[in-house]
Amino acid sequence: MRMSKVVRTAADILFPFVLIFGFYIVVHGHLTPGGGFQGGAVIATAIVLLIAAYGYDAIARRITKDALRNTEALGLIAFIATALVALALGAGFFYNWLAGTGLLFGMPVGFGPNPGDLNTGGTIPLMNLAVGIEVLGALSLIVLYMLSGTQEAA
Amino acid sequence: MKRVIMAATVAVLLAGFLAPVIGLDFGEPAYTDMDEYFVQHGQEQTGGNNIVTDVVFDFRGFDTLGEATVLFVAVLGVGLVFRTLRGGET
Amino acid sequence: MYFDLPFIAAAVIATIGIITMLFRRNLVKMIMGLSLVESSVNLFLVSLGYRTGAIAPIFTNAPSVRMAMPTVQAMTLTNIVIGIATTALLLSLAMVIYRKYGTVNADDVRKLRG
């Protein structure tokens, strides 16, 4: 069941902007309001927008449930792996092993208001990305499963 | 009869919920060392400007791990339910 | 100053939710009641950490360093995600019950079974 051409065109135009906005929320999670969960939810709404415009069948052929399930599992594994690296380096589980080292995302930050530098936060941006990927997969998968339940089973 | 039971339940629940709440001061929370520590030292220790994200992903990482696992298992449960519903189709 | 209005609102919303769960026989409405209780807990937690005149605990271009409490907001974030998970699972179970019994009324489901 697809909507009219106006709705489909509007969805096509809005889709990349919603994706970019969600990605911005995920990546800037340690600087501005937001984070992995919120950004993943926004990206999932982009997929829901496509489903609303084009109908379940057309989208379920393109975005398969297997791919989304793998996405979700990949996000969770990346999240746990980021936390496990700290264990390998001799610190505690979930230790922030990148903060203040000067490596990727490792610029040290002093106390007080600042304009915000993306290259800070240690493992927090990595975990934000991992959780964003997981939530994106999970919420889209819930929507797809529920829609497949409402379709008449032949 | 049902209306009487309902009104009594409403009264009991409202009294039960309002009793602990009515003494709190909105806008002046009790002082806690933990929150003060997060605000004062969280930025230097983790490098993130957003203290809430620092708490969620660094200081309380185990919480977030459990949260992500709960979401994962819930999606597995939803998939299980609808897989049996549609007769083995993915 | 605000006469505890957020706390009272949280108590009222929680009462409405529990009443809905107890006295409605429709499974979907019972799930709505559960969502209401979750929302009231979120409102209670967030308003518990508010300081008068404080800003959100984010240092990017912050006008002052008097900040609201961060821990309760982190707890709220956890609660929202877990609320989504439980609501999705309960709604899918309600859909299965509707498929099997043709109704989502809790009394009818029990009667048809007996």
Coordinates of C-alpha atoms in Angstrom, one line a residue:
Chain A
M1 CA 0.0 0.0 0.0
R2 CA 1.8 3.1 -1.2
M3 CA 0.8 6.7 -0.7
S4 CA 0.4 9.4 -3.4
K5 CA 3.2 10.8 -5.4
V6 CA 3.4 14.0 -3.2
V7 CA 4.0 12.0 -0.1
R8 CA 6.6 9.8 -1.8
T9 CA 8.5 12.7 -3.2
A10 CA 8.4 14.5 0.2
A11 CA 9.7 11.4 1.9
D12 CA 12.5 11.1 -0.7
I13 CA 13.6 14.7 -0.1
L14 CA 13.3 14.4 3.7
F15 CA 15.1 11.0 4.1
P16 CA 18.7 12.2 3.8
F17 CA 18.1 15.1 6.1
V18 CA 16.6 12.9 8.8
L19 CA 19.6 10.5 8.4
I20 CA 22.1 13.4 8.7
F21 CA 20.3 14.8 11.7
G22 CA 20.3 11.5 13.5
F23 CA 24.0 11.0 12.7
Y24 CA 24.7 14.4 14.0
I25 CA 23.0 13.6 17.3
V26 CA 24.9 10.4 17.6
V27 CA 28.4 11.9 16.8
H28 CA 27.9 15.0 18.9
G29 CA 26.5 13.0 21.8
H30 CA 29.4 14.1 24.1
L31 CA 29.0 17.8 23.3
T32 CA 25.3 18.6 22.8
P33 CA 22.1 17.1 24.1
G34 CA 21.7 13.7 22.6
G35 CA 23.6 10.5 22.4
G36 CA 23.5 7.0 21.0
F37 CA 20.0 6.1 22.0
Q38 CA 18.4 9.3 20.8
G39 CA 20.2 9.5 17.5
G40 CA 19.5 5.8 16.8
A41 CA 15.8 6.5 17.4
V42 CA 15.9 9.4 15.0
I43 CA 17.5 7.3 12.3
A44 CA 14.9 4.6 12.9
T45 CA 12.2 7.2 12.3
A46 CA 13.7 7.8 8.8
I47 CA 13.1 4.2 8.0
V48 CA 9.6 4.4 9.4
L49 CA 9.1 7.5 7.1
L50 CA 10.0 5.4 4.1
I51 CA 7.6 2.6 5.2
A52 CA 4.8 5.1 5.7
A53 CA 5.4 6.5 2.2
Y54 CA 6.1 3.3 0.2
G55 CA 4.3 0.6 2.1
Y56 CA 5.6 -2.3 4.0
D57 CA 6.2 -4.8 1.2
A58 CA 8.3 -2.5 -1.0
I59 CA 10.6 -1.5 1.9
A60 CA 10.8 -5.0 3.5
R61 CA 12.3 -6.2 0.2
R62 CA 15.0 -3.6 0.3
I63 CA 15.8 -3.4 4.0
T64 CA 15.7 -7.1 5.1
K65 CA 15.2 -8.2 8.6
D66 CA 18.4 -10.2 8.4
A67 CA 20.4 -7.1 7.7
L68 CA 18.8 -5.2 10.5
R69 CA 19.4 -8.1 12.9
N70 CA 23.1 -8.2 12.0
T71 CA 23.3 -4.5 12.4
E72 CA 21.8 -4.7 15.9
A73 CA 24.1 -7.6 16.9
L74 CA 27.1 -5.7 15.4
G75 CA 26.3 -2.6 17.5
L76 CA 26.1 -4.6 20.7
I77 CA 29.3 -6.5 20.0
A78 CA 31.1 -3.2 19.2
F79 CA 29.9 -1.7 22.5
I80 CA 31.1 -4.7 24.5
A81 CA 34.4 -4.8 22.6
T82 CA 35.1 -1.1 23.4
A83 CA 34.6 -1.9 27.0
L84 CA 36.7 -5.1 26.9
V85 CA 39.7 -3.3 25.4
A86 CA 40.2 -1.5 28.7
L87 CA 40.4 -4.9 30.3
A88 CA 43.2 -5.9 27.9
L89 CA 45.1 -2.7 28.7
G90 CA 45.1 -3.6 32.4
A91 CA 42.4 -1.3 33.6
G92 CA 38.9 -2.0 34.8
F93 CA 35.9 -2.9 32.7
F94 CA 34.4 0.2 31.0
Y95 CA 37.5 2.3 31.9
N96 CA 37.8 5.3 29.6
W97 CA 41.1 4.2 28.0
L98 CA 41.2 7.0 25.3
A99 CA 40.5 10.1 27.5
G100 CA 43.4 12.5 27.8
T101 CA 45.9 10.4 25.8
G102 CA 46.0 12.7 22.7
L103 CA 45.0 9.9 20.4
L104 CA 41.6 9.7 18.5
F105 CA 39.0 11.5 20.6
G106 CA 41.6 11.9 23.3
M107 CA 42.2 15.7 23.7
P108 CA 42.3 16.6 27.4
V109 CA 39.7 19.0 28.5
G110 CA 39.8 21.4 31.5
F111 CA 36.9 22.2 33.8
G112 CA 34.5 25.0 32.7
P113 CA 32.4 26.0 29.7
N114 CA 34.1 25.7 26.3
P115 CA 32.9 25.9 22.6
G116 CA 33.1 22.2 22.2
D117 CA 35.7 20.2 20.4
L118 CA 34.7 17.0 18.6
N119 CA 38.0 15.4 19.2
T120 CA 37.3 14.8 23.0
G121 CA 35.5 12.3 25.1
G122 CA 37.7 9.2 25.0
T123 CA 35.6 6.1 24.4
I124 CA 32.3 8.0 24.8
P125 CA 31.9 8.8 21.0
L126 CA 32.9 5.2 20.1
M127 CA 30.3 3.8 22.5
N128 CA 27.7 6.4 21.2
L129 CA 28.3 5.1 17.7
A130 CA 28.0 1.5 18.7
V131 CA 24.8 2.1 20.7
G132 CA 23.4 4.2 17.9
I133 CA 23.9 1.4 15.5
E134 CA 22.3 -1.0 17.9
V135 CA 19.2 1.2 18.6
L136 CA 18.8 1.9 14.9
G137 CA 18.6 -1.8 14.2
A138 CA 16.5 -2.6 17.2
L139 CA 13.8 0.0 16.7
S140 CA 13.5 -0.6 12.9
L141 CA 13.3 -4.3 13.5
I142 CA 10.5 -3.9 16.1
V143 CA 8.5 -1.8 13.6
L144 CA 9.1 -4.2 10.7
Y145 CA 8.2 -7.2 12.8
M146 CA 5.0 -5.6 14.0
L147 CA 4.0 -4.6 10.5
S148 CA 4.7 -8.1 9.3
G149 CA 2.3 -9.3 12.0
T150 CA -0.5 -7.0 10.8
Q151 CA -0.2 -8.3 7.2
E152 CA -2.6 -11.2 6.6
A153 CA -0.5 -14.4 6.7
A154 CA -1.6 -15.6 3.3
Chain B
M1 CA -20.5 -1.1 43.4
K2 CA -17.7 -0.9 40.9
R3 CA -17.7 2.8 41.1
V4 CA -17.3 2.8 44.9
I5 CA -14.4 0.4 44.7
M6 CA -12.8 2.5 42.0
A7 CA -13.2 5.7 44.0
A8 CA -11.8 4.1 47.1
T9 CA -8.8 2.8 45.1
V10 CA -8.2 6.3 43.6
A11 CA -8.3 7.8 47.0
V12 CA -5.9 5.2 48.5
L13 CA -3.5 5.5 45.6
L14 CA -3.5 9.3 45.5
A15 CA -2.9 9.4 49.2
G16 CA -0.1 6.9 49.0
F17 CA 1.6 8.7 46.1
L18 CA 1.1 12.2 47.5
A19 CA 2.2 11.5 51.0
P20 CA 6.0 11.1 50.3
V21 CA 5.9 13.7 47.5
I22 CA 4.2 16.6 49.2
G23 CA 7.2 17.4 51.5
L24 CA 9.7 17.7 48.7
D25 CA 10.8 21.2 47.6
F26 CA 10.8 21.6 43.8
G27 CA 13.9 23.4 42.7
E28 CA 15.9 22.7 45.8
P29 CA 17.0 19.0 45.7
A30 CA 18.9 17.4 48.6
Y31 CA 22.6 17.7 48.3
T32 CA 24.4 14.6 47.1
D33 CA 28.1 14.0 46.9
M34 CA 27.7 11.9 43.8
D35 CA 26.0 14.5 41.6
E36 CA 28.4 17.2 42.8
Y37 CA 31.4 15.0 42.0
F38 CA 30.0 14.3 38.5
V39 CA 29.5 17.9 37.7
Q40 CA 32.8 19.1 39.2
H41 CA 35.1 16.3 37.9
G42 CA 33.3 14.5 35.1
Q43 CA 34.5 16.9 32.4
E44 CA 38.2 16.6 33.3
Q45 CA 38.1 12.8 33.8
T46 CA 36.2 11.8 30.6
G47 CA 36.7 14.7 28.3
G48 CA 33.0 14.9 27.4
N49 CA 31.1 18.1 27.8
N50 CA 27.8 16.5 28.2
I51 CA 27.7 15.3 31.8
V52 CA 24.7 13.1 31.2
T53 CA 26.4 11.2 28.5
D54 CA 29.5 10.9 30.7
V55 CA 27.4 9.3 33.4
V56 CA 25.6 7.0 31.0
F57 CA 28.6 5.8 29.0
D58 CA 31.4 6.0 31.5
F59 CA 30.6 6.2 35.2
R60 CA 27.6 4.0 34.9
G61 CA 28.7 1.9 31.9
F62 CA 27.3 -1.3 33.4
D63 CA 23.9 0.2 33.5
T64 CA 24.1 1.0 29.8
L65 CA 25.4 -2.5 29.1
G66 CA 22.3 -4.0 30.8
E67 CA 20.1 -1.5 29.0
A68 CA 21.4 -2.4 25.6
T69 CA 21.1 -6.1 26.5
V70 CA 17.5 -5.6 27.5
L71 CA 16.7 -3.9 24.2
F72 CA 18.4 -6.7 22.3
V73 CA 16.5 -9.4 24.2
A74 CA 13.2 -7.6 23.8
V75 CA 13.8 -7.5 20.0
L76 CA 14.6 -11.2 20.1
G77 CA 11.3 -11.8 21.9
V78 CA 9.3 -9.7 19.4
G79 CA 10.9 -11.7 16.6
L80 CA 10.2 -15.0 18.3
V81 CA 6.5 -14.1 18.7
F82 CA 6.0 -13.0 15.1
R83 CA 8.0 -15.8 13.7
T84 CA 5.6 -18.4 15.1
L85 CA 2.7 -16.2 14.0
R86 CA 3.6 -16.2 10.4
G87 CA 4.5 -19.9 10.1
G88 CA 8.3 -19.9 9.9
E89 CA 8.8 -17.0 7.6
T90 CA 11.6 -14.7 8.6
Chain C
M1 CA 7.6 28.8 44.2
Y2 CA 6.0 26.2 41.9
F3 CA 4.0 24.6 44.8
D4 CA 5.5 21.1 44.0
L5 CA 3.4 21.0 40.9
P6 CA 5.6 18.5 39.0
F7 CA 5.6 16.1 41.9
I8 CA 1.8 16.3 42.2
A9 CA 1.4 15.8 38.5
A10 CA 3.6 12.7 38.6
A11 CA 1.5 11.3 41.5
V12 CA -1.7 12.0 39.6
I13 CA -0.4 10.4 36.4
A14 CA 0.8 7.3 38.2
T15 CA -2.6 7.0 39.9
I16 CA -4.4 7.3 36.5
G17 CA -2.1 4.6 35.1
I18 CA -2.6 2.2 37.9
I19 CA -6.4 2.7 37.8
T20 CA -6.3 2.1 34.1
M21 CA -4.4 -1.1 34.6
L22 CA -6.7 -2.3 37.3
F23 CA -10.2 -1.4 36.0
R24 CA -9.9 -1.6 32.2
R25 CA -10.3 -5.1 30.7
N26 CA -8.9 -4.1 27.3
L27 CA -5.3 -5.4 27.0
V28 CA -4.2 -2.4 24.8
K29 CA -5.6 0.0 27.4
M30 CA -3.8 -1.9 30.2
I31 CA -0.5 -1.4 28.2
M32 CA -1.4 2.3 27.9
G33 CA -1.7 2.4 31.7
L34 CA 1.7 0.9 32.1
S35 CA 3.1 3.5 29.7
L36 CA 1.5 6.2 31.8
V37 CA 3.2 4.9 35.0
E38 CA 6.5 4.9 33.2
S39 CA 6.0 8.4 32.0
S40 CA 5.1 9.5 35.5
V41 CA 8.3 7.9 36.8
N42 CA 10.3 9.8 34.2
L43 CA 8.6 13.1 35.2
F44 CA 9.3 12.4 38.8
L45 CA 12.9 11.6 38.3
V46 CA 13.6 14.7 36.1
S47 CA 11.8 17.1 38.4
L48 CA 13.7 15.6 41.4
G49 CA 17.0 16.7 40.0
Y50 CA 16.0 20.3 39.0
R51 CA 17.6 23.2 40.8
T52 CA 16.1 26.6 40.5
G53 CA 17.9 28.7 37.9
A54 CA 20.1 25.8 36.8
I55 CA 20.9 24.8 33.3
A56 CA 21.2 21.3 31.7
P57 CA 24.5 19.6 32.7
I58 CA 26.3 20.4 29.4
F59 CA 29.4 22.5 29.3
T60 CA 29.3 23.4 25.6
N61 CA 28.9 27.2 25.6
A62 CA 27.3 27.0 29.1
P63 CA 26.3 30.4 30.5
S64 CA 26.9 29.3 34.0
V65 CA 28.1 26.3 35.9
R66 CA 25.1 25.9 38.2
M67 CA 23.7 22.7 36.8
A68 CA 20.9 20.3 37.3
M69 CA 21.7 16.9 38.7
P70 CA 23.0 14.6 36.0
T71 CA 22.4 11.2 37.6
V72 CA 18.6 11.3 37.6
Q73 CA 18.7 12.3 34.0
A74 CA 20.8 9.3 33.2
M75 CA 18.4 7.1 35.0
T76 CA 15.5 8.6 33.0
L77 CA 17.4 7.7 29.8
T78 CA 17.7 4.1 31.0
N79 CA 14.0 4.1 31.9
I80 CA 12.9 5.3 28.5
V81 CA 14.8 2.6 26.7
I82 CA 13.6 -0.1 28.9
G83 CA 10.0 1.3 28.6
I84 CA 10.3 1.0 24.9
A85 CA 11.5 -2.6 25.2
T86 CA 8.7 -3.7 27.5
T87 CA 6.0 -1.9 25.5
A88 CA 7.1 -3.5 22.3
L89 CA 7.1 -6.9 23.9
L90 CA 3.7 -6.4 25.5
L91 CA 2.1 -5.1 22.3
S92 CA 3.4 -8.0 20.3
L93 CA 2.0 -10.4 22.9
A94 CA -1.4 -8.6 22.7
M95 CA -1.3 -9.0 18.9
V96 CA -0.7 -12.7 19.3
I97 CA -3.6 -12.9 21.8
Y98 CA -5.9 -11.1 19.3
R99 CA -4.8 -13.6 16.6
K100 CA -5.6 -16.6 18.8
Y101 CA -8.8 -15.5 20.5
G102 CA -10.2 -12.8 18.3
T103 CA -10.4 -10.4 21.1
V104 CA -8.2 -8.4 23.4
N105 CA -10.6 -8.3 26.3
A106 CA -9.0 -10.0 29.3
D107 CA -12.3 -11.4 30.6
D108 CA -13.3 -12.9 27.2
V109 CA -9.9 -14.5 26.8
R110 CA -10.3 -16.2 30.2
K111 CA -13.9 -17.3 29.4
L112 CA -13.0 -18.8 26.1
R113 CA -10.3 -20.7 27.7
G114 CA -12.4 -22.4 30.4

